[in-house]
PDB file of C-alpha atoms and ligand atoms in Angstrom:
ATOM      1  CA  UNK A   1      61.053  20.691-105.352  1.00 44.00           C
ATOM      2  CA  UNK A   2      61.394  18.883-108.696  1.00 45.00           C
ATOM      3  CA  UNK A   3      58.088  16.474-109.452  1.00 48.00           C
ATOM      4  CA  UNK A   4      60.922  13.744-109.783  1.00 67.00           C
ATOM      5  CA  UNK A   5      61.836  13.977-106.141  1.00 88.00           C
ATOM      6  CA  UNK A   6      61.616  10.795-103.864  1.00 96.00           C
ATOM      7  CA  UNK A   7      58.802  11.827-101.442  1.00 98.00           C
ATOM      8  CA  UNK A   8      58.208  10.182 -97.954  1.00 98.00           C
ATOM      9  CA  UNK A   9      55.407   8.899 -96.667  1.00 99.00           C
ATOM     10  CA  UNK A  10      54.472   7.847 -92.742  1.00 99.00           C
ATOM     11  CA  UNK A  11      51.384   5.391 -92.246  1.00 99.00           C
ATOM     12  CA  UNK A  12      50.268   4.797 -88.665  1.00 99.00           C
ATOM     13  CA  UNK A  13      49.044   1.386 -87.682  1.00 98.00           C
ATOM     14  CA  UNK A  14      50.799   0.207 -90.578  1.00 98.00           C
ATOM     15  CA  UNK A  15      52.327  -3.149 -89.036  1.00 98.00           C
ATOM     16  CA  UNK A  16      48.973  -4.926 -90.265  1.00 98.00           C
ATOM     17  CA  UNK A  17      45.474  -5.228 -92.039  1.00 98.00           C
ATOM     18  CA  UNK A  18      44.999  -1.771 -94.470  1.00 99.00           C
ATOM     19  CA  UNK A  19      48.103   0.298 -93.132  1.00 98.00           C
ATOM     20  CA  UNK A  20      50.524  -2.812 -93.877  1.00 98.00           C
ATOM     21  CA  UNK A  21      49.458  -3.048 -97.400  1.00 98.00           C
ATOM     22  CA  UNK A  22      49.266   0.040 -98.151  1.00 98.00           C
ATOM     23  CA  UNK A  23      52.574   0.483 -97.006  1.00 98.00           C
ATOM     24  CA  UNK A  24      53.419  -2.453 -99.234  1.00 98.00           C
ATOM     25  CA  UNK A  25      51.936  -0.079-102.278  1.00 98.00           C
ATOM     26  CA  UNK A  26      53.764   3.051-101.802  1.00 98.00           C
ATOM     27  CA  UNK A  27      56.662   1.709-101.548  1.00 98.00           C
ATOM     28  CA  UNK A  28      55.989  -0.270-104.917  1.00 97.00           C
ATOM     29  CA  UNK A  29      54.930   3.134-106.240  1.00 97.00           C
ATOM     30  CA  UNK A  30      59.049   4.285-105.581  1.00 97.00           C
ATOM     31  CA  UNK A  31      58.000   6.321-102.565  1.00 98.00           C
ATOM     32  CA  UNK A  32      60.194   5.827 -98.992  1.00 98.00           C
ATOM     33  CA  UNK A  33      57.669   4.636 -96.533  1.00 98.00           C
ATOM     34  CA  UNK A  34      57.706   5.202 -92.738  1.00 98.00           C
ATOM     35  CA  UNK A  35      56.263   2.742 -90.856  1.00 98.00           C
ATOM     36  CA  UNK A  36      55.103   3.287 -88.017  1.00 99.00           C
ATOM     37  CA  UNK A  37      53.480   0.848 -85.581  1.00 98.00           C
ATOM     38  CA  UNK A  38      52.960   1.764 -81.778  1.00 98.00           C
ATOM     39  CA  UNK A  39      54.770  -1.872 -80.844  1.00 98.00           C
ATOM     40  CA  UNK A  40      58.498  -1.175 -82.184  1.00 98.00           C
ATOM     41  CA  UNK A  41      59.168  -5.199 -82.501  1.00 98.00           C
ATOM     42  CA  UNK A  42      55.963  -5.557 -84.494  1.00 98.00           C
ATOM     43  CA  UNK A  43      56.926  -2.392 -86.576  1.00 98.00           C
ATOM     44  CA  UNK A  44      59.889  -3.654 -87.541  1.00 98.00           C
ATOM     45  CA  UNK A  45      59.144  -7.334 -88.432  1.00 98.00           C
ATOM     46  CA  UNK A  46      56.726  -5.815 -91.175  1.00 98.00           C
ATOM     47  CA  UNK A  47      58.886  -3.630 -92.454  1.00 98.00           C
ATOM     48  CA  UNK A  48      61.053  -6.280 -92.613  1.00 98.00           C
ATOM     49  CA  UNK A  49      58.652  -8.246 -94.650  1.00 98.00           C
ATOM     50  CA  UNK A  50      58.659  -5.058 -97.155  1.00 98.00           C
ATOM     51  CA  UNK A  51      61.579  -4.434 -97.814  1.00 96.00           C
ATOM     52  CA  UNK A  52      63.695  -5.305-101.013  1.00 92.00           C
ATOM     53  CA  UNK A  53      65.127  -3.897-104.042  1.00 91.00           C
ATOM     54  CA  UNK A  54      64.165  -0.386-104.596  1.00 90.00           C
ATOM     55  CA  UNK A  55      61.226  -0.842-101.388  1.00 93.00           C
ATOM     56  CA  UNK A  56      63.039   1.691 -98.902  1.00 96.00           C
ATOM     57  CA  UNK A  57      61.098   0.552 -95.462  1.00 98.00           C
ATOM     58  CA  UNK A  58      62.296   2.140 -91.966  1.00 98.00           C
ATOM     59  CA  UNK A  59      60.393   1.314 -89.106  1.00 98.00           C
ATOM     60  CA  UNK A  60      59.500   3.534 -86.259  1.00 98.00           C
ATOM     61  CA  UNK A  61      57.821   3.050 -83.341  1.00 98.00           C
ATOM     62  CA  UNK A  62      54.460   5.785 -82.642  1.00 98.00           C
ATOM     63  CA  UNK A  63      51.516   5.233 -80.834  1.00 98.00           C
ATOM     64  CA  UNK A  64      49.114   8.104 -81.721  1.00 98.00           C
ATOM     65  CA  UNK A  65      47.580   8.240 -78.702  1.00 98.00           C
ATOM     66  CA  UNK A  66      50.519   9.376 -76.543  1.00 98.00           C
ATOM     67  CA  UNK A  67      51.343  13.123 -77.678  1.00 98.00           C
ATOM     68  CA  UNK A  68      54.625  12.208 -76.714  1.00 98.00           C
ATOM     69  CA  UNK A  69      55.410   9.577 -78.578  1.00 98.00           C
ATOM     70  CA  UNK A  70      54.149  11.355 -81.633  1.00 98.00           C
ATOM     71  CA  UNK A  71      56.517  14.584 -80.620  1.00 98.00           C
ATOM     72  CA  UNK A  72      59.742  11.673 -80.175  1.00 98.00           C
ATOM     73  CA  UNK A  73      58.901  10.159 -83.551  1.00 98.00           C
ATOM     74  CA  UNK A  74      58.801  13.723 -85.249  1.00 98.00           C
ATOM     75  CA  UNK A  75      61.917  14.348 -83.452  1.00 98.00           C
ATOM     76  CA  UNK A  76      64.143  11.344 -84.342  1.00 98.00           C
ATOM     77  CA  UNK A  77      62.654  11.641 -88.063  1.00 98.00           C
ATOM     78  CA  UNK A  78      63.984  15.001 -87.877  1.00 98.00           C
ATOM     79  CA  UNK A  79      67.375  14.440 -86.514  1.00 98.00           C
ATOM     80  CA  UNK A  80      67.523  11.279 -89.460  1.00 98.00           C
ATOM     81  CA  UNK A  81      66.535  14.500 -91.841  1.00 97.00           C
ATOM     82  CA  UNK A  82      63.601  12.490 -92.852  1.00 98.00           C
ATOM     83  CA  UNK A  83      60.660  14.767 -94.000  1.00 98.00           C
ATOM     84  CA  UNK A  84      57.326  13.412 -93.797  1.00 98.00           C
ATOM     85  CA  UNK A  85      55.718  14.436 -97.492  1.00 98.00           C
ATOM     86  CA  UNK A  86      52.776  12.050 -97.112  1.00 99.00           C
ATOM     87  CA  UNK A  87      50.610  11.166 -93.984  1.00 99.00           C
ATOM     88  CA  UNK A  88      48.507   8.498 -93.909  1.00 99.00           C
ATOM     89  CA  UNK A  89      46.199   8.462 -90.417  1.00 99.00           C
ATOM     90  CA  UNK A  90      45.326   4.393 -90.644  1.00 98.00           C
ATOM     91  CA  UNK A  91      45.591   3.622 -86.907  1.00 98.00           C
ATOM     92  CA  UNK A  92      41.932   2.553 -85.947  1.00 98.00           C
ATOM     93  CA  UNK A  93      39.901   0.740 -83.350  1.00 98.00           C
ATOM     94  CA  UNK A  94      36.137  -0.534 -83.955  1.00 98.00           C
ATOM     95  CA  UNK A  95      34.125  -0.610 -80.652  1.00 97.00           C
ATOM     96  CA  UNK A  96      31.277  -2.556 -81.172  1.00 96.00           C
ATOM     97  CA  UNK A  97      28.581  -1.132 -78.196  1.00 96.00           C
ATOM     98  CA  UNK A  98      25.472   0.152 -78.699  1.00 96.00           C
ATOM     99  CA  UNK A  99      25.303   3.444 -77.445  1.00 97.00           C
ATOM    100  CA  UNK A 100      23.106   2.317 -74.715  1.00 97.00           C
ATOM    101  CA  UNK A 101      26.204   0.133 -73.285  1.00 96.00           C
ATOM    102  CA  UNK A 102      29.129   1.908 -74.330  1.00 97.00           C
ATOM    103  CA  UNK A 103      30.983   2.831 -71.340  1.00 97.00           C
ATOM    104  CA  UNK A 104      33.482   5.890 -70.910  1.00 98.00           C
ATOM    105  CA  UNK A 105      36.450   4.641 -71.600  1.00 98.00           C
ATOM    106  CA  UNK A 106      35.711   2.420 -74.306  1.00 98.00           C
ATOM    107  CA  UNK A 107      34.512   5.433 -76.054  1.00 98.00           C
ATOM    108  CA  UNK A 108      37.362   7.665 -74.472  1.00 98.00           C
ATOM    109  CA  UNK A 109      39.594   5.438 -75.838  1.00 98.00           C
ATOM    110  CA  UNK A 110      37.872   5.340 -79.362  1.00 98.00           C
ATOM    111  CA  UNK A 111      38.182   9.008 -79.241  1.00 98.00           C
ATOM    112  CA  UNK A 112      41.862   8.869 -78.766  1.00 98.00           C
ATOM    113  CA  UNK A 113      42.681   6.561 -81.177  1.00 98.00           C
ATOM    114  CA  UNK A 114      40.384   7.241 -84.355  1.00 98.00           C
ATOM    115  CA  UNK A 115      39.653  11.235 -83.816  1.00 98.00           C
ATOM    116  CA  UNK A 116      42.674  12.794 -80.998  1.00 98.00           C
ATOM    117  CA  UNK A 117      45.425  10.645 -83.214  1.00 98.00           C
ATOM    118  CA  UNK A 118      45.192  12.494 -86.410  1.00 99.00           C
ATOM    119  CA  UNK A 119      44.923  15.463 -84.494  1.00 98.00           C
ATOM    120  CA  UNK A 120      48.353  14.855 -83.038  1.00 99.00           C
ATOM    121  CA  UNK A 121      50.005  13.841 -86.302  1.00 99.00           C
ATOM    122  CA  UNK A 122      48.569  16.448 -88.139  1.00 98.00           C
ATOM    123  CA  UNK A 123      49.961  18.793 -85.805  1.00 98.00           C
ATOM    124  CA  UNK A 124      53.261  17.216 -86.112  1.00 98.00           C
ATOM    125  CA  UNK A 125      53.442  16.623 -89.648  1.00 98.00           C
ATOM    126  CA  UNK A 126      51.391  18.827 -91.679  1.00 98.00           C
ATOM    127  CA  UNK A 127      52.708  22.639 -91.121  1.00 98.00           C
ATOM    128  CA  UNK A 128      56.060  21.500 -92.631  1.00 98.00           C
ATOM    129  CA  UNK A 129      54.509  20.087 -95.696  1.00 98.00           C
ATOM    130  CA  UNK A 130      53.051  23.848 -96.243  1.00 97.00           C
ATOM    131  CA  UNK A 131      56.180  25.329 -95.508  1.00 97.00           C
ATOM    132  CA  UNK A 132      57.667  22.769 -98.138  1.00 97.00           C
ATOM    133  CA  UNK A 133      55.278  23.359-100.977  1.00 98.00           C
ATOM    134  CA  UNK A 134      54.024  19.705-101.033  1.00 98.00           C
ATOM    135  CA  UNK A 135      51.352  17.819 -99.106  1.00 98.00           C
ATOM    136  CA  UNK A 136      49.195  15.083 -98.830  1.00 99.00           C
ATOM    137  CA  UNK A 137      47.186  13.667 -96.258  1.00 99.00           C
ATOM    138  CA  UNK A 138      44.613  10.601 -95.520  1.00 99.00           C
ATOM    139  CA  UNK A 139      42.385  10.328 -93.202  1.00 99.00           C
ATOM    140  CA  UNK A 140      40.889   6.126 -92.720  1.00 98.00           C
ATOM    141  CA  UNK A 141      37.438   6.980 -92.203  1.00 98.00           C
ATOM    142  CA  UNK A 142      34.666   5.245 -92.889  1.00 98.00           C
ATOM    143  CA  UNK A 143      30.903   5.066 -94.309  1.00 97.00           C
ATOM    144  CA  UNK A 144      29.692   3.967 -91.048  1.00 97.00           C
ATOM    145  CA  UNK A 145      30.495   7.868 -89.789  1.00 97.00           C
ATOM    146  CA  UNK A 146      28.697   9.162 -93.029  1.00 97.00           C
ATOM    147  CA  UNK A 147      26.451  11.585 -91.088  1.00 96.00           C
ATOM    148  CA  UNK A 148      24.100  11.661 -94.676  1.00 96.00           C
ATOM    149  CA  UNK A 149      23.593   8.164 -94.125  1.00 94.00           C
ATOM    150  CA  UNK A 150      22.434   8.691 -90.238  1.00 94.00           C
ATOM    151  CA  UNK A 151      25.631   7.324 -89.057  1.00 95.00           C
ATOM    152  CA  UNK A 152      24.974   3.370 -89.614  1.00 92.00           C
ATOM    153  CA  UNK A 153      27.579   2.269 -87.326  1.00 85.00           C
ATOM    154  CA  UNK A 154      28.210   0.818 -83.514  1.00 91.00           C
ATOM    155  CA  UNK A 155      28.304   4.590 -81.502  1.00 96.00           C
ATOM    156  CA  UNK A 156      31.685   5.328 -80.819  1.00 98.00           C
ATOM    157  CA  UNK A 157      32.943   4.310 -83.905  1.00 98.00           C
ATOM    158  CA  UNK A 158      30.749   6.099 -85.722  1.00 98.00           C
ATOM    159  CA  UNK A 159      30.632   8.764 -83.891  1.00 98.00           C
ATOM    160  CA  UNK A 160      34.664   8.868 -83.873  1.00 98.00           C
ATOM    161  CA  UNK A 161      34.348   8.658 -87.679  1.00 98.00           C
ATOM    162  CA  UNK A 162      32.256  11.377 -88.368  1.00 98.00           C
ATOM    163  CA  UNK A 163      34.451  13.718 -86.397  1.00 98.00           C
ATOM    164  CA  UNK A 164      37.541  12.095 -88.507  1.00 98.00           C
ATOM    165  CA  UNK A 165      35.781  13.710 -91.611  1.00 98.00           C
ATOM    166  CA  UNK A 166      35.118  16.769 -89.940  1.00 98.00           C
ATOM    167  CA  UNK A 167      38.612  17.097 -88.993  1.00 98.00           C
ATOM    168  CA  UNK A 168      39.847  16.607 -92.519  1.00 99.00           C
ATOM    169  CA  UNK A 169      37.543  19.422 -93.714  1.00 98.00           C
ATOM    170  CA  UNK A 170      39.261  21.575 -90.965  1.00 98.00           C
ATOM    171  CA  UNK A 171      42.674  20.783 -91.928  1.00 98.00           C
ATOM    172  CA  UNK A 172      41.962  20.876 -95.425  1.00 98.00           C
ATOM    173  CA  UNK A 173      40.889  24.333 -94.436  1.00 98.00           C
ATOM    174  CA  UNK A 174      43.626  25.224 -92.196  1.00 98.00           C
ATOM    175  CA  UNK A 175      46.664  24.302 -94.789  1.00 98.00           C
ATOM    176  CA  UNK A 176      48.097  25.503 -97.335  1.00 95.00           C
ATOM    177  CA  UNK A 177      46.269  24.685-101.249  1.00 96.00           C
ATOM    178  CA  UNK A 178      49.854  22.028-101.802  1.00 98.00           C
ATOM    179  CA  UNK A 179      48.854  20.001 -98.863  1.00 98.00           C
ATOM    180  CA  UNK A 180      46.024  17.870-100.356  1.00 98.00           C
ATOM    181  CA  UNK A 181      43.926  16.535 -97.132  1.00 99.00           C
ATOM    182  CA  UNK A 182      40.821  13.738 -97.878  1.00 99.00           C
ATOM    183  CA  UNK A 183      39.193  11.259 -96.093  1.00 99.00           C
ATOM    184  CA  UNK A 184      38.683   7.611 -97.372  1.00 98.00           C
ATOM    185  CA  UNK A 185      36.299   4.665 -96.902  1.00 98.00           C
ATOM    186  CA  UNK A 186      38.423   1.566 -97.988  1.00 98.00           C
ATOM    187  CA  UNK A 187      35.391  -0.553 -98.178  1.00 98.00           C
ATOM    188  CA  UNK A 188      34.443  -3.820 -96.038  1.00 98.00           C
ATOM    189  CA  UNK A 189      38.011  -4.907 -95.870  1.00 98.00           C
ATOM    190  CA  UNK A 190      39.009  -8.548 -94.946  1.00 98.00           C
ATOM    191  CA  UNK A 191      41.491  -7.444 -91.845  1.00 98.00           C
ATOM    192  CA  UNK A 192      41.883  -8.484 -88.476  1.00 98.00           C
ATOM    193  CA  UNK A 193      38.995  -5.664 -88.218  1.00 98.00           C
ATOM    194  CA  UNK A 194      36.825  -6.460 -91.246  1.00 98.00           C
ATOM    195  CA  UNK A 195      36.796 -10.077 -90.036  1.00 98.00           C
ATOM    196  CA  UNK A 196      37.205 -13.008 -92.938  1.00 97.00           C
ATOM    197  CA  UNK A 197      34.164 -13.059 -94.195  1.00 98.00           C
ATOM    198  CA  UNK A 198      34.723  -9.161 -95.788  1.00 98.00           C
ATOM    199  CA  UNK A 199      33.973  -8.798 -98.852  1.00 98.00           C
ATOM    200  CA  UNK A 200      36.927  -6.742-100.055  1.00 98.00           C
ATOM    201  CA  UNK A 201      40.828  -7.892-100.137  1.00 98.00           C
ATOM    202  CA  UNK A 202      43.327  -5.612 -98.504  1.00 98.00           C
ATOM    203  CA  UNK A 203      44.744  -4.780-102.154  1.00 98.00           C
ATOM    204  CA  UNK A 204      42.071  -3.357-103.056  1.00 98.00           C
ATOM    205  CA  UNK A 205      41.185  -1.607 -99.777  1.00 98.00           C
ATOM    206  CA  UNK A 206      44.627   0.022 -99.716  1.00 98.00           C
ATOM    207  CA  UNK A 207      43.672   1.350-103.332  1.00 98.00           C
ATOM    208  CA  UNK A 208      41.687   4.050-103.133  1.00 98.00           C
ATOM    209  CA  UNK A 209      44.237   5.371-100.393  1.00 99.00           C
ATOM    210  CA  UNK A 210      47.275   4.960-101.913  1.00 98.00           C
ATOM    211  CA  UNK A 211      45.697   6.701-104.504  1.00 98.00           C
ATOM    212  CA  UNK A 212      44.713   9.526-102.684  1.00 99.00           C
ATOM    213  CA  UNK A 213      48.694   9.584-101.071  1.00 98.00           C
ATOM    214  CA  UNK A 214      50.353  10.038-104.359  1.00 98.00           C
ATOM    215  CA  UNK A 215      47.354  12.641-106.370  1.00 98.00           C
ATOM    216  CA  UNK A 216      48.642  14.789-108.812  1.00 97.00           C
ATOM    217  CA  UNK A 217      48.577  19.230-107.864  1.00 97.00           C
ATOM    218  CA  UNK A 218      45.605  19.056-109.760  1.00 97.00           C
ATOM    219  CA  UNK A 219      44.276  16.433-107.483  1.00 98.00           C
ATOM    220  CA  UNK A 220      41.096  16.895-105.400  1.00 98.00           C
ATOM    221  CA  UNK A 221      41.034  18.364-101.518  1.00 98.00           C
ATOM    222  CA  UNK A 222      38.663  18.121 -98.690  1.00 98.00           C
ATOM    223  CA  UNK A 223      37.366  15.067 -99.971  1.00 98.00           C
ATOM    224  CA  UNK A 224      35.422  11.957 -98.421  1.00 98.00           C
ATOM    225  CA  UNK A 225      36.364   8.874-101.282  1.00 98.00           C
ATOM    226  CA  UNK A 226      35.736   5.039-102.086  1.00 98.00           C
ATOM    227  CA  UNK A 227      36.606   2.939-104.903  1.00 98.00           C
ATOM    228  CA  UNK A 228      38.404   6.128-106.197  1.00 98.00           C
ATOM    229  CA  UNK A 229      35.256   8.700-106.284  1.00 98.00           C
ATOM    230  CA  UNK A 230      33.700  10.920-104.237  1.00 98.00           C
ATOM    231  CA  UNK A 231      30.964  10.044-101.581  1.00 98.00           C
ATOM    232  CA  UNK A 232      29.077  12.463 -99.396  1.00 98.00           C
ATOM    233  CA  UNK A 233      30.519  12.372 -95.931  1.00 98.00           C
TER     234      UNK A 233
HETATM  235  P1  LIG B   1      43.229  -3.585 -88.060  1.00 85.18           P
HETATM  236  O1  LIG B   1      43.579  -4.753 -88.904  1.00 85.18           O
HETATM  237  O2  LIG B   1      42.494  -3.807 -86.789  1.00 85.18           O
HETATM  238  O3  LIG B   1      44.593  -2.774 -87.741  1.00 85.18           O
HETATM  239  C1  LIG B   1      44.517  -1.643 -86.922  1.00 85.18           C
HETATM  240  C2  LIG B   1      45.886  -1.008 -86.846  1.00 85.18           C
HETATM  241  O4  LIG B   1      45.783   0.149 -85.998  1.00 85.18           O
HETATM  242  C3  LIG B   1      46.947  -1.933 -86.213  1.00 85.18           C
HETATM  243  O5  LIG B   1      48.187  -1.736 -86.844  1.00 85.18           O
HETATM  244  C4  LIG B   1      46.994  -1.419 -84.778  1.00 85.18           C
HETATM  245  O6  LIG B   1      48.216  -1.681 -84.114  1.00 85.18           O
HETATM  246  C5  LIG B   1      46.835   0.071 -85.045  1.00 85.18           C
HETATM  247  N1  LIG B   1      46.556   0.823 -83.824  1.00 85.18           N
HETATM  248  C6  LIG B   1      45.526   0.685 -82.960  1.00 85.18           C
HETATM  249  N2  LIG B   1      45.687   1.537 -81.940  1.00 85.18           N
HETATM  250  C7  LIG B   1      46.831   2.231 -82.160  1.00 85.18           C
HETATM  251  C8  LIG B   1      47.539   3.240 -81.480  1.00 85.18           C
HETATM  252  N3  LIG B   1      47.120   3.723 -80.295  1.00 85.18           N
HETATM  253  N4  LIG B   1      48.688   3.743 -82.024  1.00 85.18           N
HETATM  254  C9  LIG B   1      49.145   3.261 -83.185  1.00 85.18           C
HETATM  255  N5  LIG B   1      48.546   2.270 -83.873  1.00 85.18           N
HETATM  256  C10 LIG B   1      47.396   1.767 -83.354  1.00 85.18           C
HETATM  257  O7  LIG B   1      42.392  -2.521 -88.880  1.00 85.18           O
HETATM  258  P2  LIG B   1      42.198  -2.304 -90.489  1.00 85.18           P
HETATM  259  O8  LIG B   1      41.018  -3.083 -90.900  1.00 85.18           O
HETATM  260  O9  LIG B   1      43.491  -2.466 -91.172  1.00 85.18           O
HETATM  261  O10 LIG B   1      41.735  -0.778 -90.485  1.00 85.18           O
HETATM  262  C11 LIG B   1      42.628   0.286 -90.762  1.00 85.18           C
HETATM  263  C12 LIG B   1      41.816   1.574 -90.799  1.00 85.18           C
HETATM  264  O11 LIG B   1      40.779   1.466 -91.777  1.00 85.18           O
HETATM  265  C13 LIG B   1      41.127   1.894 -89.473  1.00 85.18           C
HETATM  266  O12 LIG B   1      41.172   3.290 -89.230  1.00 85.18           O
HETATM  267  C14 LIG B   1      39.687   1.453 -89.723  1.00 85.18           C
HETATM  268  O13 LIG B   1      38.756   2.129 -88.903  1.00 85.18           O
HETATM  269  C15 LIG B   1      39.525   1.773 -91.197  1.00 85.18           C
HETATM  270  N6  LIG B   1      38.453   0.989 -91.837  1.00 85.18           N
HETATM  271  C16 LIG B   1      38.528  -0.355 -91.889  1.00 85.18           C
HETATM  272  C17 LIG B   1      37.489  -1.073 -92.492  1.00 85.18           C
HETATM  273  C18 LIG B   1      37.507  -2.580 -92.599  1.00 85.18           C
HETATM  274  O14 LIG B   1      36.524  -3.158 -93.084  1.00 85.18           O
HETATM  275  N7  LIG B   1      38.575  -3.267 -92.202  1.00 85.18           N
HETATM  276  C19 LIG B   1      36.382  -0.389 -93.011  1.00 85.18           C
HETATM  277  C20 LIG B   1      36.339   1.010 -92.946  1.00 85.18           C
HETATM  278  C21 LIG B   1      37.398   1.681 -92.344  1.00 85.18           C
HETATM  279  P3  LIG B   1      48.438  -3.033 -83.228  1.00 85.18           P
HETATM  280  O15 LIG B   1      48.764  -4.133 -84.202  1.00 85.18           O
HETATM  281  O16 LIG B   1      49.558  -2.675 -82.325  1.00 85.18           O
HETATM  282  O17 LIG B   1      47.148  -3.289 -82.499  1.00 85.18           O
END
């Protein structure tokens, strides 16, 4: 592969808050964005809203907690002879118990979304990159799973965190030294999950990871980042 080459790049969740706009980046940065969005009409309204001259924006419908759904998406890329290049695991939910009240499926559910989801993609997406010689994967975590800061967060979604980070050291691990695998904390971010009063815009939330979705080979790997550095997980 030539470094010119158009690479692709899927982002879950990506019909709003972080995922949207970081959509919105890559495909200002001349990559072809997937996005995917587990409500197809909602998918494809905001890539709608993205696309325009040289923004390449196809919409596809994936909700990553469904292994079939992922497996369908993976397939109809395939068929379209779309390879995923870049995979960016934004999907989240933010339970806000106290360990003390958080019931099963609330954390179940927590589990499946921020943790079992990137397992699925992964699985999906990430042995090809190796195969192809190019990689790059990031993970939406989150300094409220930082296990070196106790784990400030609500339970499950610090606890759901924390085993996001651990699951990018794995895969990190597991692939091949071209697939570049990290973890980010996009800050406070003013989303529909940050809440308004958020210190950080979207732009700048979707930094960091759009930065870690395009690194150079001599990029970093196995990484937890913010604000563009390195953080202890
Ligand atoms: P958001 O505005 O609440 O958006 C969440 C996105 O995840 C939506 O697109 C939602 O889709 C999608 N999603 C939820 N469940 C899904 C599923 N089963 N399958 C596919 N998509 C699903 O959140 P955000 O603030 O942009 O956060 C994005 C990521 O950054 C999350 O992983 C979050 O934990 C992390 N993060 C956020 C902050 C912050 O301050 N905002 C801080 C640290 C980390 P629907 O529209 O269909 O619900």
């Amino acid at each position: 592969m030539s470094q010119q080459q158009t690479r692709t790049a899927l982002v879950t969740g990506g019909n709003r808050g972080i995922g949207f706009e970081t959509c919105r980046q890559l495909a200002g940065a001349g990559l072809d964005v997937v996005l995917a969005a587990r409500d197809a009409a909602r998918g494809r309204a905001a890539a709608q809203k993205l696309r325009g001259p040289g923004h390449r924006v196809r919409a596809e419908e994936l909700d990553i907690t469904s292994a079939k759904s992922v497996q369908e998406c993976a397939e109809r890329l395939a068929e379209a002879g779309i390879q995923i290049d870049v995979l960016v695991n934004n999907a989240g939910v933010y339970p806000t118990d106290g360990f003390f009240s958080l019931d099963e499926d609330t954390f179940s559910h927590a589990l499946d979304v921020n943790l079992m989801g990137a397992f699925r993609t992964c699985q999906a997406f990430v042995p090809a990159m190796g195969r192809r010689g190019y990689g790059r994967v990031v993970n939406l975590s989150s300094g409220l799973g930082a296990v070196t800061d106790n784990i400030p967060s609500p339970a499950a979604y610090g606890i759901t965190k924390a085993a996001l980070n651990a699951l990018t050291l794995v895969v990190s691990a597991a692939s091949a030294p071209s697939v570049k695998v990290n973890a980010v904390c996009p800050g406070w971010v003013r989303t529909d999950m940050g809440g308004s009063g958020a210190p950080t815009s979207v732009e700048k939330g979707a930094d960091t990871v759009t930065w870690l979705a395009t690194l150079p080979d001599s990029g970093p790997d196995g990484g937890f980042f913010r604000n563009r550095r390195r953080i202890a997980w």
